[in-house]
mmCIF file of C-alpha atoms in Angstrom:
data_model
loop_
_atom_site.group_PDB
_atom_site.id
_atom_site.type_symbol
_atom_site.label_atom_id
_atom_site.label_comp_id
_atom_site.label_asym_id
_atom_site.label_seq_id
_atom_site.Cartn_x
_atom_site.Cartn_y
_atom_site.Cartn_z
ATOM 1 C CA MET A 1 0.000 0.000 0.000
ATOM 2 C CA ASN A 2 2.786 2.363 0.844
ATOM 3 C CA VAL A 3 4.351 1.880 -2.634
ATOM 4 C CA ARG A 4 0.997 2.630 -4.309
ATOM 5 C CA LYS A 5 0.628 5.886 -2.375
ATOM 6 C CA ARG A 6 4.125 6.935 -3.374
ATOM 7 C CA LEU A 7 3.519 6.064 -7.029
ATOM 8 C CA GLY A 8 0.242 8.004 -6.929
ATOM 9 C CA ALA A 9 1.986 11.028 -5.399
ATOM 10 C CA VAL A 10 4.792 10.865 -8.000
ATOM 11 C CA ALA A 11 2.230 10.567 -10.827
ATOM 12 C CA ALA A 12 0.269 13.543 -9.431
ATOM 13 C CA LEU A 13 3.467 15.575 -9.139
ATOM 14 C CA LEU A 14 4.537 14.699 -12.694
ATOM 15 C CA GLY A 15 1.079 15.522 -13.983
ATOM 16 C CA THR A 16 1.216 18.939 -12.325
ATOM 17 C CA THR A 17 4.694 19.591 -13.708
ATOM 18 C CA VAL A 18 3.715 18.596 -17.237
ATOM 19 C CA THR A 19 0.519 20.661 -17.024
ATOM 20 C CA GLY A 20 2.522 23.632 -15.794
ATOM 21 C CA MET A 21 4.925 23.227 -18.705
ATOM 22 C CA VAL A 22 2.080 23.053 -21.211
ATOM 23 C CA VAL A 23 0.485 26.168 -19.765
ATOM 24 C CA ALA A 24 3.806 28.010 -19.788
ATOM 25 C CA THR A 25 4.472 26.933 -23.367
ATOM 26 C CA GLY A 26 0.972 27.914 -24.449
ATOM 27 C CA THR A 27 1.417 31.461 -23.191
ATOM 28 C CA ALA A 28 4.658 32.223 -25.028
ATOM 29 C CA GLN A 29 4.600 35.583 -26.805
ATOM 30 C CA ALA A 30 4.762 35.748 -30.575
ATOM 31 C CA ALA A 31 7.443 37.860 -32.184
ATOM 32 C CA PRO A 32 6.510 41.539 -31.925
ATOM 33 C CA SER A 33 4.913 43.073 -34.978
ATOM 34 C CA ALA A 34 4.677 46.702 -35.952
ATOM 35 C CA ALA A 35 1.950 48.673 -34.238
ATOM 36 C CA ALA A 36 -0.775 50.079 -36.441
ATOM 37 C CA ALA A 37 0.071 53.620 -37.439
ATOM 38 C CA ALA A 38 -1.929 56.294 -35.614
ATOM 39 C CA TYR A 39 -2.977 59.567 -37.223
ATOM 40 C CA ASN A 40 -0.118 61.999 -36.725
ATOM 41 C CA GLY A 41 -1.806 65.381 -37.236
ATOM 42 C CA GLY A 42 0.047 65.744 -40.552
ATOM 43 C CA CYS A 43 -2.810 67.644 -42.211
ATOM 44 C CA GLY A 44 -2.581 70.531 -39.755
ATOM 45 C CA SER A 45 -4.863 72.052 -37.158
ATOM 46 C CA GLY A 46 -8.629 71.911 -37.556
ATOM 47 C CA TYR A 47 -8.690 68.582 -39.412
ATOM 48 C CA SER A 48 -10.611 65.595 -38.061
ATOM 49 C CA VAL A 49 -10.227 62.013 -39.256
ATOM 50 C CA ILE A 50 -13.347 60.939 -41.160
ATOM 51 C CA ASP A 51 -12.047 57.662 -42.598
ATOM 52 C CA SER A 52 -8.993 55.422 -42.723
ATOM 53 C CA LYS A 53 -7.819 52.278 -44.439
ATOM 54 C CA ASN A 54 -5.148 49.752 -43.606
ATOM 55 C CA VAL A 55 -2.638 49.444 -46.446
ATOM 56 C CA GLY A 56 -0.532 46.641 -44.991
ATOM 57 C CA ASP A 57 2.560 48.388 -43.675
ATOM 58 C CA GLY A 58 0.709 51.573 -42.778
ATOM 59 C CA THR A 59 -2.575 53.421 -42.622
ATOM 60 C CA VAL A 60 -4.079 56.066 -44.921
ATOM 61 C CA TYR A 61 -6.134 58.763 -43.200
ATOM 62 C CA LEU A 62 -8.780 60.961 -44.827
ATOM 63 C CA THR A 63 -9.442 64.097 -42.817
ATOM 64 C CA TYR A 64 -11.781 67.066 -43.170
ATOM 65 C CA ASN A 65 -11.717 70.651 -41.942
ATOM 66 C CA GLY A 66 -15.326 71.805 -41.564
ATOM 67 C CA SER A 67 -14.278 75.457 -41.256
ATOM 68 C CA THR A 68 -12.487 75.569 -44.599
ATOM 69 C CA GLY A 69 -14.183 72.804 -46.643
ATOM 70 C CA TYR A 70 -10.826 71.136 -47.331
ATOM 71 C CA ASN A 71 -10.127 67.394 -47.221
ATOM 72 C CA CYS A 72 -6.627 66.083 -46.618
ATOM 73 C CA VAL A 73 -4.912 62.697 -46.897
ATOM 74 C CA VAL A 74 -1.776 61.400 -45.185
ATOM 75 C CA THR A 75 -0.330 57.878 -45.268
ATOM 76 C CA VAL A 76 1.486 56.916 -42.063
ATOM 77 C CA SER A 77 4.027 54.080 -41.857
ATOM 78 C CA ASN A 78 3.896 51.302 -39.260
ATOM 79 C CA TYR A 79 7.717 51.429 -39.238
ATOM 80 C CA PRO A 80 8.674 55.009 -38.284
ATOM 81 C CA GLY A 81 12.289 55.805 -39.045
ATOM 82 C CA THR A 82 12.539 53.220 -41.847
ATOM 83 C CA SER A 83 12.594 54.617 -45.371
ATOM 84 C CA LEU A 84 9.788 52.982 -47.383
ATOM 85 C CA TYR A 85 7.980 53.858 -50.598
ATOM 86 C CA MET A 86 4.728 55.585 -49.620
ATOM 87 C CA GLN A 87 1.945 57.361 -51.427
ATOM 88 C CA ALA A 88 -0.956 59.587 -50.380
ATOM 89 C CA ALA A 89 -3.588 60.510 -52.982
ATOM 90 C CA LEU A 90 -6.650 62.776 -52.990
ATOM 91 C CA ARG A 91 -8.715 64.326 -55.780
ATOM 92 C CA LEU A 92 -12.241 65.407 -56.611
ATOM 93 C CA SER A 93 -14.089 62.363 -57.965
ATOM 94 C CA ARG A 94 -13.960 61.837 -61.699
ATOM 95 C CA ASN A 95 -14.005 58.945 -64.170
ATOM 96 C CA ASP A 96 -10.391 58.590 -65.244
ATOM 97 C CA ALA A 97 -7.293 56.824 -64.004
ATOM 98 C CA VAL A 98 -4.974 59.820 -64.326
ATOM 99 C CA TRP A 99 -3.685 61.363 -61.094
ATOM 100 C CA ASN A 100 -2.066 64.774 -61.466
ATOM 101 C CA SER A 101 1.067 65.486 -59.470
ATOM 102 C CA SER A 102 -0.847 67.992 -57.287
ATOM 103 C CA GLU A 103 -3.260 65.180 -56.314
ATOM 104 C CA ARG A 104 -0.651 62.854 -54.831
ATOM 105 C CA ASP A 105 2.547 62.704 -52.857
ATOM 106 C CA ASP A 106 4.774 59.698 -53.357
ATOM 107 C CA GLY A 107 8.362 58.779 -52.687
ATOM 108 C CA TYR A 108 10.606 57.191 -50.087
ATOM 109 C CA TYR A 109 9.733 58.532 -46.654
ATOM 110 C CA SER A 110 10.621 57.504 -43.102
ATOM 111 C CA TYR A 111 7.391 58.546 -41.403
ATOM 112 C CA TYR A 112 4.546 59.580 -43.721
ATOM 113 C CA ALA A 113 3.509 60.687 -47.207
ATOM 114 C CA GLY A 114 1.429 63.801 -47.683
ATOM 115 C CA PRO A 115 -0.315 65.880 -46.753
ATOM 116 C CA VAL A 116 -2.390 66.263 -49.895
ATOM 117 C CA HIS A 117 -5.097 68.936 -49.520
ATOM 118 C CA LYS A 118 -8.092 69.474 -51.779
ATOM 119 C CA TYR A 119 -11.063 71.834 -51.480
ATOM 120 C CA ALA A 120 -14.054 69.493 -51.660
ATOM 121 C CA ALA A 121 -17.064 71.153 -50.006
ATOM 122 C CA GLY A 122 -20.182 69.865 -51.794
ATOM 123 C CA SER A 123 -18.141 67.332 -53.807
ATOM 124 C CA CYS A 124 -17.127 63.678 -53.633
ATOM 125 C CA VAL A 125 -13.489 62.628 -53.371
ATOM 126 C CA ASP A 126 -11.296 59.752 -54.540
ATOM 127 C CA TRP A 127 -8.615 58.978 -51.947
ATOM 128 C CA GLY A 128 -6.142 56.342 -50.861
ATOM 129 C CA GLY A 129 -2.507 55.419 -50.560
ATOM 130 C CA ALA A 130 0.160 52.765 -50.309
ATOM 131 C CA VAL A 131 3.115 51.765 -48.156
ATOM 132 C CA ASP A 132 5.982 49.630 -49.474
ATOM 133 C CA SER A 133 3.849 48.363 -52.353
ATOM 134 C CA ASN A 134 3.134 49.051 -55.997
ATOM 135 C CA TYR A 135 -0.569 48.524 -55.284
ATOM 136 C CA LEU A 136 -2.357 51.792 -54.590
ATOM 137 C CA GLN A 137 -5.601 51.262 -52.664
ATOM 138 C CA ILE A 138 -8.200 53.872 -53.594
ATOM 139 C CA ASP A 139 -11.817 54.528 -52.619
ATOM 140 C CA TYR A 140 -13.622 56.177 -55.549
ATOM 141 C CA ASP A 141 -16.591 58.555 -55.394
ATOM 142 C CA ASP A 142 -16.436 58.527 -51.604
ATOM 143 C CA HIS A 143 -17.317 60.955 -48.824
ATOM 144 C CA CYS A 144 -19.656 63.265 -50.659
ATOM 145 C CA GLY A 145 -20.479 66.477 -48.897
#
């Protein structure tokens, strides 16, 4: 009987140890990833964020200044301090694929692309951006006011 009690105690102890190891293993942290980019105020004072879109390695923000009727777009990187190709784009809505140079800001930046401002009171806008990609994500005929 004494041997059975000892074997039972050893089995219980091993079970607790194994369970503790499984729990500890299950709670291991994954490798850190970049935090989602927050709006940085890049459009200036008086602008409020009215929309945003995740573009993989960053976030594009559409803002509006109700006092002036201007919209503004900035694209903020998830990797501040790292030079990446970025683009911010904003124009009055129209049915063509041509973006004039005054309607976009693109290049290699370490923090953000933009701001791109456009007077759009009473109009719809096309807007979007990209970070570290050749794929420009755009919302067309959006945010009509």
